[in-house]
Coordinates of C-alpha atoms and ligand atoms in Angstrom, one line a residue:
M15 CA 37.6 -8.0 -12.6
I16 CA 39.0 -5.0 -10.9
T17 CA 36.6 -2.1 -10.7
K18 CA 38.3 1.2 -11.3
I19 CA 36.9 4.4 -9.6
I20 CA 37.4 7.8 -11.1
N21 CA 36.4 11.0 -9.1
V22 CA 34.8 13.6 -11.2
T23 CA 33.8 16.7 -9.2
G24 CA 33.5 20.4 -10.0
N25 CA 31.1 22.1 -12.4
E26 CA 33.3 22.2 -15.5
V27 CA 32.6 18.8 -17.0
S28 CA 32.8 18.1 -20.7
S29 CA 32.5 15.1 -23.0
N30 CA 36.1 15.9 -24.1
D31 CA 37.5 15.2 -20.6
D32 CA 39.9 12.3 -20.2
W33 CA 37.5 10.5 -17.8
A34 CA 34.6 10.8 -20.3
K35 CA 36.7 9.4 -23.2
E36 CA 37.9 6.5 -21.0
A37 CA 34.3 5.7 -19.8
A38 CA 32.9 6.0 -23.3
Q39 CA 35.5 3.6 -24.5
V40 CA 34.3 1.0 -22.0
I41 CA 30.6 1.6 -23.0
R42 CA 31.4 1.2 -26.8
A43 CA 33.4 -2.0 -26.1
G44 CA 30.3 -3.5 -24.4
G45 CA 31.3 -2.9 -20.8
L46 CA 29.6 -1.5 -17.8
V47 CA 30.1 2.0 -16.2
A48 CA 28.3 3.2 -13.1
F49 CA 27.7 7.0 -13.2
P50 CA 25.9 9.6 -11.1
T51 CA 22.6 11.2 -12.2
E52 CA 20.5 13.8 -10.3
T53 CA 18.2 11.0 -9.1
V54 CA 20.3 7.9 -8.2
Y55 CA 23.5 6.3 -9.6
G56 CA 22.9 4.3 -12.9
L57 CA 24.6 1.2 -14.1
G58 CA 25.2 2.0 -17.8
A59 CA 25.8 0.0 -20.9
N60 CA 25.3 0.6 -24.7
G61 CA 21.5 0.5 -25.0
L62 CA 21.6 -0.7 -28.6
D63 CA 23.8 -3.7 -27.8
E64 CA 21.9 -6.7 -26.4
E65 CA 25.0 -8.5 -25.2
A66 CA 26.0 -5.4 -23.1
A67 CA 22.5 -5.3 -21.7
K68 CA 22.8 -8.9 -20.6
K69 CA 25.8 -8.0 -18.5
I70 CA 23.7 -5.4 -16.6
Y71 CA 21.2 -8.1 -15.7
A72 CA 24.0 -10.4 -14.6
A73 CA 25.8 -7.8 -12.5
K74 CA 22.6 -6.7 -10.7
G75 CA 21.0 -10.2 -10.4
R76 CA 18.0 -8.6 -12.1
P77 CA 15.1 -10.7 -13.7
S78 CA 15.4 -10.3 -17.5
D79 CA 11.7 -9.3 -17.9
N80 CA 12.4 -6.0 -16.1
P81 CA 13.2 -3.4 -18.8
L82 CA 15.9 -0.8 -18.7
I83 CA 15.6 3.0 -19.2
L84 CA 17.5 4.5 -22.2
H85 CA 19.3 7.7 -21.3
I86 CA 20.0 10.4 -23.9
S87 CA 21.9 13.7 -23.6
E88 CA 19.7 15.9 -25.8
F89 CA 16.0 15.7 -26.7
S90 CA 16.9 15.5 -30.4
E91 CA 18.5 12.1 -29.8
I92 CA 15.0 10.6 -29.1
K93 CA 14.0 10.3 -32.7
D94 CA 16.4 7.4 -33.3
I95 CA 14.9 5.2 -30.5
V96 CA 11.1 5.8 -30.5
K97 CA 8.4 5.3 -33.2
S98 CA 6.9 8.7 -32.6
V99 CA 6.8 11.5 -30.0
P100 CA 3.2 12.3 -29.0
D101 CA 2.3 16.0 -28.4
V102 CA 2.0 15.4 -24.6
A103 CA 5.5 14.0 -24.6
K104 CA 6.9 17.1 -26.3
K105 CA 5.2 19.3 -23.7
L106 CA 6.5 17.3 -20.8
A107 CA 10.0 17.2 -22.3
D108 CA 9.9 21.0 -22.7
A109 CA 8.9 21.4 -19.1
F110 CA 11.0 18.7 -17.3
W111 CA 13.9 17.6 -19.5
P112 CA 16.7 17.5 -18.8
G113 CA 15.6 16.2 -15.4
P114 CA 14.2 13.5 -13.1
M115 CA 11.4 12.3 -15.4
T116 CA 11.3 9.2 -17.7
M117 CA 8.7 8.7 -20.5
V118 CA 7.5 5.4 -22.0
F119 CA 7.1 5.4 -25.9
E120 CA 6.5 2.9 -28.7
K121 CA 10.1 1.6 -29.4
A122 CA 11.9 2.0 -32.8
D123 CA 13.1 -1.3 -34.4
I124 CA 16.8 -0.4 -33.6
V125 CA 16.1 -0.8 -29.8
P126 CA 16.7 -4.5 -29.0
Y127 CA 14.2 -6.5 -27.0
G128 CA 17.1 -7.4 -24.7
T129 CA 17.0 -3.9 -23.2
T130 CA 13.1 -3.6 -23.2
G131 CA 12.5 -6.9 -21.4
G132 CA 10.7 -8.1 -24.6
L133 CA 8.3 -5.1 -24.6
D134 CA 7.4 -3.1 -27.8
T135 CA 7.8 0.1 -25.7
V136 CA 10.9 1.8 -24.4
A137 CA 11.5 4.1 -21.4
V138 CA 13.6 7.2 -22.2
R139 CA 15.1 9.8 -19.9
C140 CA 17.3 12.8 -20.5
P141 CA 19.1 13.4 -17.2
S142 CA 20.3 16.9 -16.1
H143 CA 23.5 15.7 -14.2
S144 CA 26.5 17.1 -16.1
V145 CA 28.5 13.9 -15.6
A146 CA 25.7 11.8 -17.0
R147 CA 25.2 14.0 -20.0
A148 CA 28.9 14.2 -20.8
L149 CA 29.2 10.4 -20.6
I150 CA 26.2 9.9 -23.0
K151 CA 27.5 12.4 -25.4
A152 CA 31.1 11.0 -25.4
S153 CA 29.7 7.5 -25.9
G154 CA 27.6 8.5 -28.9
V155 CA 24.9 5.9 -28.1
P156 CA 21.9 5.9 -25.8
I157 CA 22.9 4.4 -22.5
A158 CA 20.7 1.8 -20.9
A159 CA 20.9 2.2 -17.1
P160 CA 18.9 0.8 -14.2
S161 CA 19.8 2.0 -10.7
A162 CA 23.3 0.7 -9.9
N163 CA 22.2 -1.4 -6.8
A164 CA 22.2 -5.2 -6.6
S165 CA 18.6 -6.3 -7.3
G166 CA 16.5 -5.9 -4.1
R167 CA 18.8 -3.4 -2.3
P168 CA 18.1 0.3 -1.9
S169 CA 19.1 2.4 -5.0
P170 CA 22.6 4.0 -4.6
T171 CA 22.8 7.7 -3.9
L172 CA 26.6 7.7 -3.3
A173 CA 29.4 6.1 -5.2
E174 CA 30.3 4.1 -2.0
H175 CA 26.8 2.4 -2.3
V176 CA 27.6 1.4 -5.8
K177 CA 31.0 0.0 -4.7
E178 CA 29.3 -2.0 -1.9
D179 CA 27.1 -3.7 -4.5
M180 CA 29.1 -3.8 -7.7
D181 CA 32.8 -4.0 -6.7
G182 CA 34.5 -6.6 -8.9
K183 CA 31.5 -6.9 -11.2
I184 CA 31.9 -3.9 -13.5
E185 CA 34.7 -2.0 -15.2
L186 CA 34.3 1.5 -13.9
I187 CA 32.5 3.7 -11.3
I188 CA 32.4 7.4 -11.9
D189 CA 32.2 9.1 -8.5
G190 CA 30.4 12.4 -8.8
G191 CA 29.4 12.8 -5.1
A192 CA 25.9 12.6 -3.7
C193 CA 22.8 12.5 -6.0
D194 CA 20.5 15.6 -5.4
V195 CA 17.1 14.0 -5.6
G196 CA 17.8 10.7 -4.0
L197 CA 14.7 8.9 -5.4
E198 CA 14.5 7.4 -8.9
S199 CA 12.8 9.3 -11.7
T200 CA 9.0 9.7 -12.1
I201 CA 8.0 7.4 -15.0
V202 CA 5.1 8.6 -17.2
D203 CA 3.6 6.3 -19.9
V204 CA 2.7 8.6 -22.9
T205 CA 1.5 5.8 -25.2
G206 CA -2.2 6.0 -24.2
P207 CA -4.8 8.7 -24.6
V208 CA -4.1 10.0 -21.0
P209 CA -0.6 10.1 -19.6
M210 CA -0.2 7.7 -16.7
I211 CA 2.3 7.7 -13.8
L212 CA 3.9 4.3 -13.5
R213 CA 6.3 5.2 -10.7
P214 CA 6.1 8.4 -8.6
G215 CA 9.2 10.6 -8.2
Y216 CA 10.4 14.1 -7.7
I217 CA 8.2 15.4 -10.6
T218 CA 4.8 15.1 -8.9
K219 CA 1.3 14.5 -10.4
A220 CA 0.4 18.1 -9.7
M221 CA 3.5 19.3 -11.6
L222 CA 2.7 17.1 -14.6
E223 CA -1.0 18.2 -14.6
K224 CA 0.0 21.8 -14.8
V225 CA 1.6 21.1 -18.1
V226 CA -0.7 18.6 -19.8
G227 CA -4.0 18.5 -17.9
K228 CA -5.3 15.2 -16.5
V229 CA -2.8 12.6 -15.6
E230 CA -3.7 9.1 -14.3
V231 CA -1.8 7.0 -11.7
D232 CA -1.2 3.3 -12.1
P233 CA -3.5 1.9 -9.3
V234 CA -0.6 -0.4 -8.1
I235 CA 1.3 2.6 -6.8
V236 CA -1.4 3.6 -4.3
A237 CA -2.3 0.1 -3.2
T238 CA -1.8 -0.3 0.5
K239 CA -1.3 -4.1 0.3
P240 CA -0.1 -6.4 -2.5
D241 CA -3.1 -7.3 -4.7
P242 CA -2.7 -10.2 -7.1
N243 CA -5.3 -8.7 -9.4
L244 CA -3.3 -5.5 -9.9
K245 CA -0.5 -5.9 -12.5
P246 CA 1.9 -3.0 -12.5
K247 CA 2.5 -1.4 -16.0
A248 CA 6.2 -0.9 -15.0
P249 CA 7.3 -4.5 -14.7
G250 CA 9.9 -3.6 -12.0
M251 CA 7.3 -2.3 -9.6
K252 CA 6.2 -5.9 -8.9
Y253 CA 9.4 -6.8 -7.2
R254 CA 10.2 -6.2 -3.5
H255 CA 12.7 -3.3 -3.9
Y256 CA 14.5 -1.3 -1.3
A257 CA 14.5 -4.1 1.2
P258 CA 16.6 -3.5 4.3
K259 CA 17.9 -6.7 6.1
A260 CA 15.8 -6.0 9.2
D261 CA 12.1 -6.4 9.6
M262 CA 10.5 -3.0 9.1
T263 CA 7.1 -1.5 10.1
I264 CA 5.7 2.0 9.3
F265 CA 3.6 3.7 12.0
E266 CA 1.0 6.3 10.9
G267 CA -1.1 8.6 13.1
K268 CA -0.8 11.7 15.3
S269 CA 2.8 12.5 15.9
E270 CA 2.7 12.1 19.7
D271 CA 0.8 8.8 19.4
V272 CA 3.3 7.4 16.9
V273 CA 6.2 8.4 19.2
S274 CA 4.7 6.6 22.3
R275 CA 3.7 3.5 20.3
I276 CA 7.2 3.2 18.7
N277 CA 8.8 3.7 22.1
A278 CA 6.6 1.0 23.7
E279 CA 7.4 -1.5 20.9
T280 CA 11.1 -0.7 21.3
E281 CA 11.0 -1.3 25.0
K282 CA 9.4 -4.8 24.4
L283 CA 12.1 -5.7 21.9
H284 CA 14.8 -4.4 24.2
A285 CA 13.6 -6.8 26.9
E286 CA 14.2 -9.6 24.4
G287 CA 17.7 -8.2 23.7
K288 CA 16.9 -7.0 20.2
K289 CA 18.4 -4.0 18.5
V290 CA 16.0 -1.4 17.1
G291 CA 16.5 1.3 14.4
I292 CA 14.2 4.2 14.0
M293 CA 13.6 6.5 11.1
C294 CA 11.8 9.7 12.0
S295 CA 11.7 13.4 11.3
E296 CA 13.9 16.1 12.8
E297 CA 11.0 17.3 15.0
T298 CA 10.7 14.0 16.9
K299 CA 14.2 12.7 16.8
A300 CA 15.0 13.5 20.4
M301 CA 11.9 11.7 21.7
Y302 CA 12.9 8.2 20.6
K303 CA 14.6 5.5 22.6
G304 CA 15.9 3.3 19.8
D305 CA 19.5 2.0 19.5
V306 CA 20.0 4.0 16.3
V307 CA 17.8 6.9 15.5
F308 CA 18.0 8.5 12.1
S309 CA 16.2 11.7 11.2
A310 CA 15.3 11.9 7.5
G311 CA 14.9 15.6 7.7
K312 CA 12.3 18.2 8.6
R313 CA 8.6 17.5 7.8
S314 CA 8.5 20.9 6.1
S315 CA 11.2 19.7 3.6
E316 CA 10.0 16.6 1.7
A317 CA 12.9 17.0 -0.7
E318 CA 15.3 16.5 2.2
V319 CA 13.5 13.4 3.3
A320 CA 13.6 12.0 -0.3
H321 CA 17.3 12.8 -0.5
N322 CA 18.2 10.9 2.7
L323 CA 15.8 7.9 2.5
F324 CA 17.9 5.3 0.7
N325 CA 21.1 6.2 2.5
I326 CA 19.3 5.7 5.8
L327 CA 18.0 2.2 4.7
R328 CA 21.5 1.2 3.9
E329 CA 22.8 2.6 7.2
F330 CA 20.4 0.3 9.1
D331 CA 22.0 -2.6 7.3
E332 CA 25.4 -1.4 8.4
C333 CA 24.2 -1.1 12.0
N334 CA 22.8 -4.7 12.0
V335 CA 19.5 -3.7 13.7
D336 CA 16.9 -6.5 14.1
Y337 CA 13.9 -4.2 13.7
I338 CA 13.2 -0.9 12.0
F339 CA 10.3 1.4 13.0
A340 CA 9.6 4.3 10.6
E341 CA 7.3 7.3 10.8
S342 CA 4.9 7.8 7.9
F343 CA 5.6 10.6 5.4
E344 CA 2.3 10.5 3.5
S345 CA 1.4 13.6 1.5
D346 CA -0.1 14.7 -1.8
D347 CA 3.2 16.0 -3.1
L348 CA 6.6 14.3 -2.8
G349 CA 5.2 12.1 0.0
M350 CA 3.6 9.9 -2.6
A351 CA 7.0 8.9 -4.0
I352 CA 8.6 8.7 -0.5
M353 CA 5.8 6.4 0.7
N354 CA 5.9 4.3 -2.4
R355 CA 9.5 3.4 -1.6
L356 CA 9.0 3.1 2.2
I357 CA 6.0 0.8 2.0
K358 CA 7.9 -1.6 -0.3
A359 CA 10.9 -1.5 2.1
A360 CA 8.5 -2.5 4.8
G361 CA 7.0 -5.2 2.8
Y362 CA 3.6 -3.3 3.1
K363 CA 3.7 -3.5 6.9
K364 CA 2.0 -0.3 8.1
T365 CA 0.2 0.2 11.4
K366 CA -2.3 2.9 12.2
V367 CA -2.1 4.2 15.7
Ligands
TXA30 O1 16.1 7.7 -11.9 C1 16.0 6.7 -12.5 O2 15.1 6.4 -13.3 C2 17.3 5.7 -12.5 C3 18.4 6.5 -13.1 C4 19.7 5.6 -13.2 O3 18.1 7.0 -14.4 N1 17.0 4.5 -13.1 C5 16.2 3.6 -12.6 O4 16.1 2.4 -13.4 O5 15.5 3.7 -11.6 P1 15.5 1.0 -12.9 O6 15.8 0.0 -13.9 O7 16.0 0.8 -11.5 O8 14.0 1.3 -12.9 C6 13.3 1.4 -14.1 C7 11.8 1.1 -14.0 C8 11.5 -0.3 -13.7 O9 10.5 -0.4 -12.8 C9 11.1 -0.8 -15.1 O10 10.2 -1.9 -15.0 C10 10.4 0.4 -15.6 O11 11.2 1.4 -15.2 N2 10.4 0.4 -17.1 C11 11.5 0.4 -18.0 N3 11.1 0.3 -19.2 C12 9.7 0.3 -19.2 C13 8.7 0.2 -20.2 N4 9.0 0.1 -21.5 N5 7.4 0.1 -19.8 C14 7.1 0.2 -18.5 N6 8.0 0.3 -17.5 C15 9.3 0.3 -17.9
MG31 MG1 16.0 0.1 -9.6

């Protein structure tokens, strides 16, 4: 299969555009279209067509028990795909849709088990990206879309990343430039008495609690090592995502201690002829002696760090480093989402210095 790429840039985007009609045609015919959202690129198919969903799993190499998120273009479209919309969900949708938040509901019968990984619940998101919304509207169906990476690789934040992983496997890539947020959506389960975060993202616990009061966090998310007794409520969280090719370790501690420890480890590896990549903050970038040193951004701007994270992990693969050392970006806000991704990329290897 030859994968076509269409560039769609500029603010004036509509579901009547030629690109949208062409992409919608592919979706309705049961094919696959990768498209930009404000979080990461999605790999879209008709969410009500089980056969189309199967193609997503095949293209990604994704285990079939890992459910897909259904994307809608307007809140009103939700009534077709869920059993009911609890009050908390209405409040959260009012506050954060369209935007980088996904909610888990009881599914309506029309949603096939092939898209929900056999679950009776369905994850739904209304993205804010104009290209995503135009595509969904033009298609006239909810679009099932996981992140458009090959299973196990960092989520794509640029169309080039999608091409790296999906070229020849899907019909179409819509290139809408870089994704703003750079991390996948916050997932909130609204089926229980208290809303629960199943995956942290740009919409933080504090932001959710401002709107609906108490919010719980799936204990798996804050675990510092894999625990066989903890079963994540989002099936996808059990897999080792975001894995760079090199062996990766995170170092946590006072800034100057982390810098000297990473430099000492780097020197040892250099003596063995190894290539070392370092992911740090703008403040410390000049202090490192690694072969490639990437700053994720200023510590004062967590959004910048989130935006750059996945791109940097892919860059390390390009540079063929043998080891990656990363600073920790722990915090109560966006740091929770950033560290959730980093700790998995590192296979839970974190050293306190
Ligand atoms: O930002 C995002 O959410 C991106 C863009 C494309 O929308 N999508 C995305 O999809 O990250 P994916 O498939 O890579 O991650 C979806 C996560 C998985 O961990 C999956 O297990 C979980 O959502 N999930 C989906 N449906 C679920 C359900 N019914 N119950 C619990 N978890 C669910
Ligand atoms: Mg994913």
